[in-house]
Coordinates of C-alpha atoms and ligand atoms in Angstrom, one line a residue:
X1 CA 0.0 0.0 0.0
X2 CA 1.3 3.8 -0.8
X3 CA 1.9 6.1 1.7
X4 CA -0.7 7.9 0.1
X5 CA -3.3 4.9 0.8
X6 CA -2.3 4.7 4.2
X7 CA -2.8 7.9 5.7
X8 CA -6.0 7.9 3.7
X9 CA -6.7 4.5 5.8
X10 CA -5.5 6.1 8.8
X11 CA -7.6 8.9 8.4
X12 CA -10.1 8.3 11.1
X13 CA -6.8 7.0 13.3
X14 CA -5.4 10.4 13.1
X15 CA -8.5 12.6 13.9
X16 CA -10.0 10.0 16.8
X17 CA -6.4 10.7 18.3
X18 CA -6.7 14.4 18.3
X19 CA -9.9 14.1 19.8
X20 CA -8.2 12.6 22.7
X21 CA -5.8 14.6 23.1
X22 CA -7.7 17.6 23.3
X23 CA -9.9 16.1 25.6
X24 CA -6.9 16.1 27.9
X25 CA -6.2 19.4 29.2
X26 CA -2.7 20.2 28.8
X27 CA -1.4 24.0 29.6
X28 CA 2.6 25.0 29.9
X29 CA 4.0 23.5 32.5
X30 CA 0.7 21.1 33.8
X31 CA 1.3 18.9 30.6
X32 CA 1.4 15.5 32.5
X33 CA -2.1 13.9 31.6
X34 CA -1.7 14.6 28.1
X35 CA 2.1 13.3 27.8
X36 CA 0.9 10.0 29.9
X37 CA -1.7 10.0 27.1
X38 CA 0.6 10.0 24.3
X39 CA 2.9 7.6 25.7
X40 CA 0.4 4.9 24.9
X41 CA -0.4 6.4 21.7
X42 CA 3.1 6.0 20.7
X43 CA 3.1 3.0 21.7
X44 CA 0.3 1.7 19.9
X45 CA 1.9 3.2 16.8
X46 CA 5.2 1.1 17.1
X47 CA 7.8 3.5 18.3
X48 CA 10.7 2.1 20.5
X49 CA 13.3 4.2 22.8
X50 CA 9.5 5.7 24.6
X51 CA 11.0 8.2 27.2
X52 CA 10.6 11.6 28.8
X53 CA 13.2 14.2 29.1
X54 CA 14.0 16.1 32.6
X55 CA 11.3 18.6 31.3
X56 CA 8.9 16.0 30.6
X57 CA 9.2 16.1 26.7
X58 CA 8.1 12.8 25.4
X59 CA 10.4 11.1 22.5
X60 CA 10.0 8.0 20.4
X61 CA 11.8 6.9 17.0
X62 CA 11.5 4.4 14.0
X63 CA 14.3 3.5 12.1
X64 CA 18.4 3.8 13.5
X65 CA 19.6 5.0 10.4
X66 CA 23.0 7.4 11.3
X67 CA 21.5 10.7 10.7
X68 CA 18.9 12.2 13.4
X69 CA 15.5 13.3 11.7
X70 CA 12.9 14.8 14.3
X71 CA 9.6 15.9 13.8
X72 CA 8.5 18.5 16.7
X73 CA 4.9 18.5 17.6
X74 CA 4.5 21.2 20.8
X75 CA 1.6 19.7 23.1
X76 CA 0.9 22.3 25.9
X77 CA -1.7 25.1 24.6
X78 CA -2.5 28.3 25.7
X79 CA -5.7 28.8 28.0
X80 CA -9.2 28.9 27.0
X81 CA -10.2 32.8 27.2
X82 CA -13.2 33.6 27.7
X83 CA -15.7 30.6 27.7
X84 CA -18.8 32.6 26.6
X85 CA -16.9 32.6 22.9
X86 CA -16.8 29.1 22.7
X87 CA -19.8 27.3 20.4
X88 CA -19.1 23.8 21.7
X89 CA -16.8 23.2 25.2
X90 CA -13.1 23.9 24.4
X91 CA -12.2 20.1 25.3
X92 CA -14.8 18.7 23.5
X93 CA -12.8 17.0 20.9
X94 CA -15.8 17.1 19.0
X95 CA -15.6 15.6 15.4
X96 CA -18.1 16.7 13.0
X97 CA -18.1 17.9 9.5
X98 CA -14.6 16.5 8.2
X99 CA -13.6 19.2 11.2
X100 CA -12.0 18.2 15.0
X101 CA -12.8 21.0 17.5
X102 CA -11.3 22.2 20.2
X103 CA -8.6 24.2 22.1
X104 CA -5.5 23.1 20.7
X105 CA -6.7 21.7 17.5
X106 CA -4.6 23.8 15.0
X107 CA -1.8 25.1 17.8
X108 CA -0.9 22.5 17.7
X109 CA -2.3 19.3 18.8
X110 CA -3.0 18.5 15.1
X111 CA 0.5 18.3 14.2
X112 CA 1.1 15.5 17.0
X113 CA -1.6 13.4 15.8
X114 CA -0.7 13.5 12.2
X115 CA 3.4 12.6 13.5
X116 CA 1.7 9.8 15.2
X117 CA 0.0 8.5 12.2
X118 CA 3.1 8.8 10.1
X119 CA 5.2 6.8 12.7
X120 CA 2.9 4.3 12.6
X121 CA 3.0 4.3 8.3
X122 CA 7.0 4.2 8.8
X123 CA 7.0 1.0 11.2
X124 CA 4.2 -1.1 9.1
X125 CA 6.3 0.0 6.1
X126 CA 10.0 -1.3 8.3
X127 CA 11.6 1.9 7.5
X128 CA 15.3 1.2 7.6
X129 CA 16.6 3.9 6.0
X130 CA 19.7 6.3 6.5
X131 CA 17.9 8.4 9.6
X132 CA 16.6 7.2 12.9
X133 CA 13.3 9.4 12.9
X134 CA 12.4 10.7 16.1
X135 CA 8.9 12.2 17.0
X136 CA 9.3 14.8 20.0
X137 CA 5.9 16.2 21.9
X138 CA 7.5 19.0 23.9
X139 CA 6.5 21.2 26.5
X140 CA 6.1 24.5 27.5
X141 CA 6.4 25.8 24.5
X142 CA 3.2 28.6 25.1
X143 CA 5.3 30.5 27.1
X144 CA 8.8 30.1 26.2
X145 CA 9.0 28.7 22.7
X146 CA 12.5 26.8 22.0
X147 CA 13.2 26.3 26.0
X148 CA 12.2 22.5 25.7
X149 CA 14.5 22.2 22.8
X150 CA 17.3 24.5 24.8
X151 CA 17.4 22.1 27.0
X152 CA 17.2 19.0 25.2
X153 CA 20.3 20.0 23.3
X154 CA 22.5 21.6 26.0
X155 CA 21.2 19.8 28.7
X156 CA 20.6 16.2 27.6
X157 CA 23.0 15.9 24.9
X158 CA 20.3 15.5 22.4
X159 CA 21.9 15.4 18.9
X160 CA 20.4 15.6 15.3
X161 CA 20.4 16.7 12.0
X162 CA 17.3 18.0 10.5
X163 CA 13.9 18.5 11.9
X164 CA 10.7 19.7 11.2
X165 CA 8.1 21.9 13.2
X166 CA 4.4 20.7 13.1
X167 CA 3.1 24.1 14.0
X168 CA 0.2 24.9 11.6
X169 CA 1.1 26.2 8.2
X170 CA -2.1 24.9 6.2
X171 CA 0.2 22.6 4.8
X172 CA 2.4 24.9 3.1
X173 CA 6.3 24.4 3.5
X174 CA 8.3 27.3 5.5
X175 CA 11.4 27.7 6.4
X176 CA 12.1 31.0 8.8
X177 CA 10.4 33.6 11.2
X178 CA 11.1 36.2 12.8
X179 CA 12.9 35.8 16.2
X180 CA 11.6 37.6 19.1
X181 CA 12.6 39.3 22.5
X182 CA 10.9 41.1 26.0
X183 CA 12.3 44.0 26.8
X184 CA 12.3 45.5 30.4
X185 CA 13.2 49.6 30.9
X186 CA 13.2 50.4 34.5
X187 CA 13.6 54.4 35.3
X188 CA 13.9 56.4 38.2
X189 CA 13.0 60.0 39.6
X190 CA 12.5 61.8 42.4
X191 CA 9.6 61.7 44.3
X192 CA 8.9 65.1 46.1
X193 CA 5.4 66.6 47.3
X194 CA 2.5 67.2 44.6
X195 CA 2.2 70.5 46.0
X196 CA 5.6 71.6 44.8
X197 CA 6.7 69.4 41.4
X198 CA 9.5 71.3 41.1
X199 CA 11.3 69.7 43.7
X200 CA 10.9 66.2 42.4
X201 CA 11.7 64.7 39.3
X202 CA 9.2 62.5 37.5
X203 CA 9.4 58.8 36.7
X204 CA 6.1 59.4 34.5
X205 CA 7.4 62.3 32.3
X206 CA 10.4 60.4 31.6
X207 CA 8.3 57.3 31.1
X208 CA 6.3 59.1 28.7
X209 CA 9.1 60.6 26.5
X210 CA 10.7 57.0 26.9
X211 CA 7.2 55.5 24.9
X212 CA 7.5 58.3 22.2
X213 CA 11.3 57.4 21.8
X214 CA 9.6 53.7 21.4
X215 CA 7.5 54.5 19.3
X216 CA 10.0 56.4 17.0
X217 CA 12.5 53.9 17.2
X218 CA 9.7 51.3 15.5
X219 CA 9.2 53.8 12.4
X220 CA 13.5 53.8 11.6
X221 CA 13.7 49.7 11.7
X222 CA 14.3 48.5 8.9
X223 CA 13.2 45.3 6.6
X224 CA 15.8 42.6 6.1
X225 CA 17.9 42.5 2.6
X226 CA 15.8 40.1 0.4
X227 CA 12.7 41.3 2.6
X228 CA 11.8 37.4 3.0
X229 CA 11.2 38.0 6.8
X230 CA 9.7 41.6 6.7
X231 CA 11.0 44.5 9.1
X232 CA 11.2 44.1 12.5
X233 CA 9.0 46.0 15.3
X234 CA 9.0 47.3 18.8
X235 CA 6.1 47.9 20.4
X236 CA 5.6 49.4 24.1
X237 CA 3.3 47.0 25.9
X238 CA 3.1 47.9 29.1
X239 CA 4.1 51.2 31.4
X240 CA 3.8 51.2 35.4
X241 CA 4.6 54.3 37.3
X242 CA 4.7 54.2 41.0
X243 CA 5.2 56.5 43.8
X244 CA 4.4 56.9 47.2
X245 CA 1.4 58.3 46.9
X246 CA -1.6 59.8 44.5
X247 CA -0.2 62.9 46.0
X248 CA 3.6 63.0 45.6
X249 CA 5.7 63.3 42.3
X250 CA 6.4 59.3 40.9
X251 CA 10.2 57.9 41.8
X252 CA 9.9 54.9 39.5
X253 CA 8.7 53.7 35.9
X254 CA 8.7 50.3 33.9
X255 CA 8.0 49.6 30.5
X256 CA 7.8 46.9 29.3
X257 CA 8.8 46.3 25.1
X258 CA 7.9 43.2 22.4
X259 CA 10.4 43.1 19.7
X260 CA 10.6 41.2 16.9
X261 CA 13.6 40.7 15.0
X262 CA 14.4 40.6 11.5
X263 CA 17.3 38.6 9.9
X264 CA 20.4 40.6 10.9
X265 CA 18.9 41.7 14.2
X266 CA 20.1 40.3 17.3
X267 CA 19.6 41.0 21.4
X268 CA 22.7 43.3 21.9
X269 CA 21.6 45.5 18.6
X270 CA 17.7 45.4 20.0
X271 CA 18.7 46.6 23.5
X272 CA 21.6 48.8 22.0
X273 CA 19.0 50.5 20.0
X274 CA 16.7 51.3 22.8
X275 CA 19.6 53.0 25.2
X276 CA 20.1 55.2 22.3
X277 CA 16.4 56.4 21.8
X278 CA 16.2 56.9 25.6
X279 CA 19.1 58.8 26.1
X280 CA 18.5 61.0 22.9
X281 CA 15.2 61.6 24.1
X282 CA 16.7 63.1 27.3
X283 CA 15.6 60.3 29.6
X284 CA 18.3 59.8 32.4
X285 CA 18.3 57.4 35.2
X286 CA 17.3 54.4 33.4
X287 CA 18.3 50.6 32.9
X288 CA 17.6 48.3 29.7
X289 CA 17.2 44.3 30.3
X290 CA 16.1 40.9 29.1
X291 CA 13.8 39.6 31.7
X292 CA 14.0 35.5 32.2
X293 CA 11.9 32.7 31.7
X294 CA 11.7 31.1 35.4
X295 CA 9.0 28.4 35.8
X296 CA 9.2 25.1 36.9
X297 CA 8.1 22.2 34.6
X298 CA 5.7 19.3 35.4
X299 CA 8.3 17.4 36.3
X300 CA 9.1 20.1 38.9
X301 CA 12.4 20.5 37.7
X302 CA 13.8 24.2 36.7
X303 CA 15.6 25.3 33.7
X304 CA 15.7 29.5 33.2
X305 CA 16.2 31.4 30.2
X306 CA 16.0 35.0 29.5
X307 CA 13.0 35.8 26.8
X308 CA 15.0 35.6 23.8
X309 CA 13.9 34.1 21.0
X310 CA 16.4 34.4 17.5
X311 CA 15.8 34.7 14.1
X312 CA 15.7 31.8 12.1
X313 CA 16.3 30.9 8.0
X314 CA 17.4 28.1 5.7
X315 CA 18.0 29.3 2.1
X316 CA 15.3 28.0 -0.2
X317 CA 17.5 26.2 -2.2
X318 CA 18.7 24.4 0.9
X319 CA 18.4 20.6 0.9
X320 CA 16.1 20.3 3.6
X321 CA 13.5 22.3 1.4
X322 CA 14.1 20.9 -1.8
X323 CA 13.3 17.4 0.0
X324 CA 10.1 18.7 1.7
X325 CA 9.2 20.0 -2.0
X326 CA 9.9 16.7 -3.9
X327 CA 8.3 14.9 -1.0
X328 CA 4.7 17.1 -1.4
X329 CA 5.2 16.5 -5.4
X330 CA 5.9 13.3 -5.0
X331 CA 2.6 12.6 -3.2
X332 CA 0.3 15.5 -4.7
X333 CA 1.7 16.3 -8.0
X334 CA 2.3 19.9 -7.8
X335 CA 5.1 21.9 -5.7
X336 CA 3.8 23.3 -1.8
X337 CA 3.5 26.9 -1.6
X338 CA 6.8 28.0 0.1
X339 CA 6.5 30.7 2.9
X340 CA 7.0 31.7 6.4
X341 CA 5.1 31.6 10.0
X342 CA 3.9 35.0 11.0
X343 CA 4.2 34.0 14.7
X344 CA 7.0 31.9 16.6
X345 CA 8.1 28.2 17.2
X346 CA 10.7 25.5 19.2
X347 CA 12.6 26.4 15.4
X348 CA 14.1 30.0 17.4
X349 CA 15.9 27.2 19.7
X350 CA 16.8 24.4 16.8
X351 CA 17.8 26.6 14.0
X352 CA 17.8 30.2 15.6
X353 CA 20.3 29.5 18.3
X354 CA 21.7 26.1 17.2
X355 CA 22.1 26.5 13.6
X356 CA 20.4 23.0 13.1
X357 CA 18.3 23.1 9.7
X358 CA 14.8 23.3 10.0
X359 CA 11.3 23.4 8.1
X360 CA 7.7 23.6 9.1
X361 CA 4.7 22.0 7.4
X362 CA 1.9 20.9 9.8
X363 CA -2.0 20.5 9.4
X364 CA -4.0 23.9 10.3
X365 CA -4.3 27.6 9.6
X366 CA -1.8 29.8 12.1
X367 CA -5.1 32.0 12.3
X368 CA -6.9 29.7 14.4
X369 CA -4.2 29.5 17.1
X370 CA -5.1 31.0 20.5
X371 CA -8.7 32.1 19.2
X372 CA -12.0 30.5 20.3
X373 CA -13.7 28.0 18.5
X374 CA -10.7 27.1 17.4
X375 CA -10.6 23.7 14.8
X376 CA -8.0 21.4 12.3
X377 CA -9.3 20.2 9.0
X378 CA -9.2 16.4 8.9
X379 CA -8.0 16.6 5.4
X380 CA -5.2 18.6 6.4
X381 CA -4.2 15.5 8.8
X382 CA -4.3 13.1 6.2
X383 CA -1.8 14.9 3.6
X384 CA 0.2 15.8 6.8
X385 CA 0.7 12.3 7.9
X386 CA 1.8 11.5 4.5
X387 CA 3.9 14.4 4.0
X388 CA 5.9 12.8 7.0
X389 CA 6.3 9.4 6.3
X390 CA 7.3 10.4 2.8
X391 CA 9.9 13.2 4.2
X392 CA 12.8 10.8 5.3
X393 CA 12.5 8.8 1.7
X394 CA 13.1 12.3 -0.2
X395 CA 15.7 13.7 2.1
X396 CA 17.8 10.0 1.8
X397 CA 18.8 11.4 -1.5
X398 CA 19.8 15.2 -0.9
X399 CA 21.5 15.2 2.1
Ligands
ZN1 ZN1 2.0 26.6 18.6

């Protein structure tokens, strides 16, 4: 049977396991239930080596080929919102219409279930090709993309080759985003009286010049060479102003920055830039930082990192994406639409910091992440389970 015929067999396979796994509740950093859950699916699909990082990330692989193959399926998902938006529960798991519902669904449960399905293809089929395959379902990805894949390569030694991000790209083929940072700006003044200002010096008037500076600095940035990735932004998202009371001058400020980077932009130049714009502006007294990532996984254990997520590319002609391509026309006859995720993924940590090569295809629109009544196509699992099995097969003869 082609792999073709067997996803379409597995069809029903792949969408009754989404189901579950939405039914699960699973949020960054209380992912327990669901991993236990998807232990035994990938165990019913035929994976060996089943285990669970210090974080909790669950791995399993086909195949013990020499070069390292993953496929990256996140499995925590951001809260609910507000449940008045929601049509049907946000668990439900419903499955009606050639649609799956739920939270989770598109960001990015589906992507798990269709990696599960194409493990399962690959060990029916004994793949014994040149790559061990591993399929990854990491955590705490909703609030510090890359961390679980931070710490599977520094801290556990974790080595590979090539892998590919299930996050939702309505199975298209891309290969970069923008990278992404949190900026902190503390400032201080002088608190005095209200009754005599002029004795004080303000935290909010200096906060207040420091948001304009912001905001200026946003207009000069600049898009990146070949303007694949698009300029990159800052954007003031929070100010605080405190003093020691409604009726004295305020003594201290934060604000608090997103900024996304374009290729070229790093975390020195980002926080560079925003010392300048302050201190041009006039603003005095003030200090620039990367706050950290500083929450304890499942497992209780701890691994920091401060909120920076880089940039990440492979050249189109790279063979990573020529394999993806040949694999998608191989199955569907025409080349994928070759593009780029709008928001972020585990890639800043793989590729953005480790230089490892990475693409992203995965079942789902990127619109439906973190919205309400939020669903995944089952057609969209079907050609992604294929896409995967098929994947190692193409990239056996590029790389
Ligand atoms: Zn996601």
């Amino acid at each position: 049977m082609s792999i073709l015929e067997q996803a379409k067999k597995y069809r029903d396979y792949s969408a009754r396991n989404l189901s579950e796994m939405i039914k699960v509740p699973g949020f960054s950093t209380t992912e327990k239930d669901r991993i236990e859950l998807l232990k035994k699916m990938c165990r019913e699909a035929g994976m060996e080596d089943i285990h669970t990082d210090g974080l909790g990330s669950l791995l399993g692989r086909v195949g013990k080929g020499k070069k390292v193959l993953v496929f990256d399926a996140h499995i925590d998902t951001v809260g609910i919102g507000d449940p008045t938006q929601w049509r049907n529960p946000p668990h439900s798991g419903l499955i009606k219409d050639g649609l799956v519902h739920g939270r989770g669904s598109s960001d990015q449960l589906g992507g798990a279930a269709s990696m599960i399905t194409a493990a399962r293809i690959l060990k029916e089929a004994a793949y014994a090709g040149d790559f061990t395959v591993w399929f990854a379902f990491t955590v705490i990805e909703e609030d510090c993309d890359g961390l679980c894949w931070k710490h599977l390569i520094e801290e556990e030694g974790f080595k590979l080759d090539f892998a590919v991000s299930t996050e939702p790209t309505s199975c298209r083929l891309y290969r970069g985003h923008r990278g992404r940072m949190e900026i902190q700006i503390d400032i201080k003044g002088i608190s005095a009286h209200g009754s005599a200002p002029e004795r004080g010096e303000s935290a909010a008037y200096k906060a207040a010049r420091a948001a304009l500076a912001i905001e200026s600095l946003n207009a000069r940035l600049k898009p990146d060479d070949d303007g694949f990735l698009g300029k990159g932004t800052i954007v003031v998202s929070q100010i605080k102003v405190q003093g020691p009371s409604q009726c004295a001058v305020p003594d201290q400020a934060m604000l608090y920055c997103d900024r996304r980077l374009t290729w070229g932009e790093n975390d020195s130049i980002a926080i560079k830039q925003v010392e300048e714009a302050l201190a041009a502006a006039g603003v005095d007294k003030f200090t620039v930082k990367m706050p950290e990532y500083a929450q304890p996984a499942y497992t209780g254990k701890l691994y920091r990192q401060e909120l920076y997520f880089p940039t990440w590319k492979i050249p189109a002609d790279h063979a990573l994406v020529v394999a993806g391509v040949e694999a998608y026309s191989g199955l569907y006859g025409a080349a994928p639409l070759v593009d780029k995720w709008t928001f972020s993924t585990n890639c800043v940590a793989i590729c953005g910091r480790h230089k490892i090569p990475c693409i992203g295809f995965g079942p789902g629109d990127e619109s439906q992440a973190h919205a309400p009544n939020e669903i995944n196509r089952i057609d969209d699992l079907e050609k992604a389970s294929a896409f995967y099995a098929a994947l190692p097969y193409s990239l056996e003869k590029k790389a």
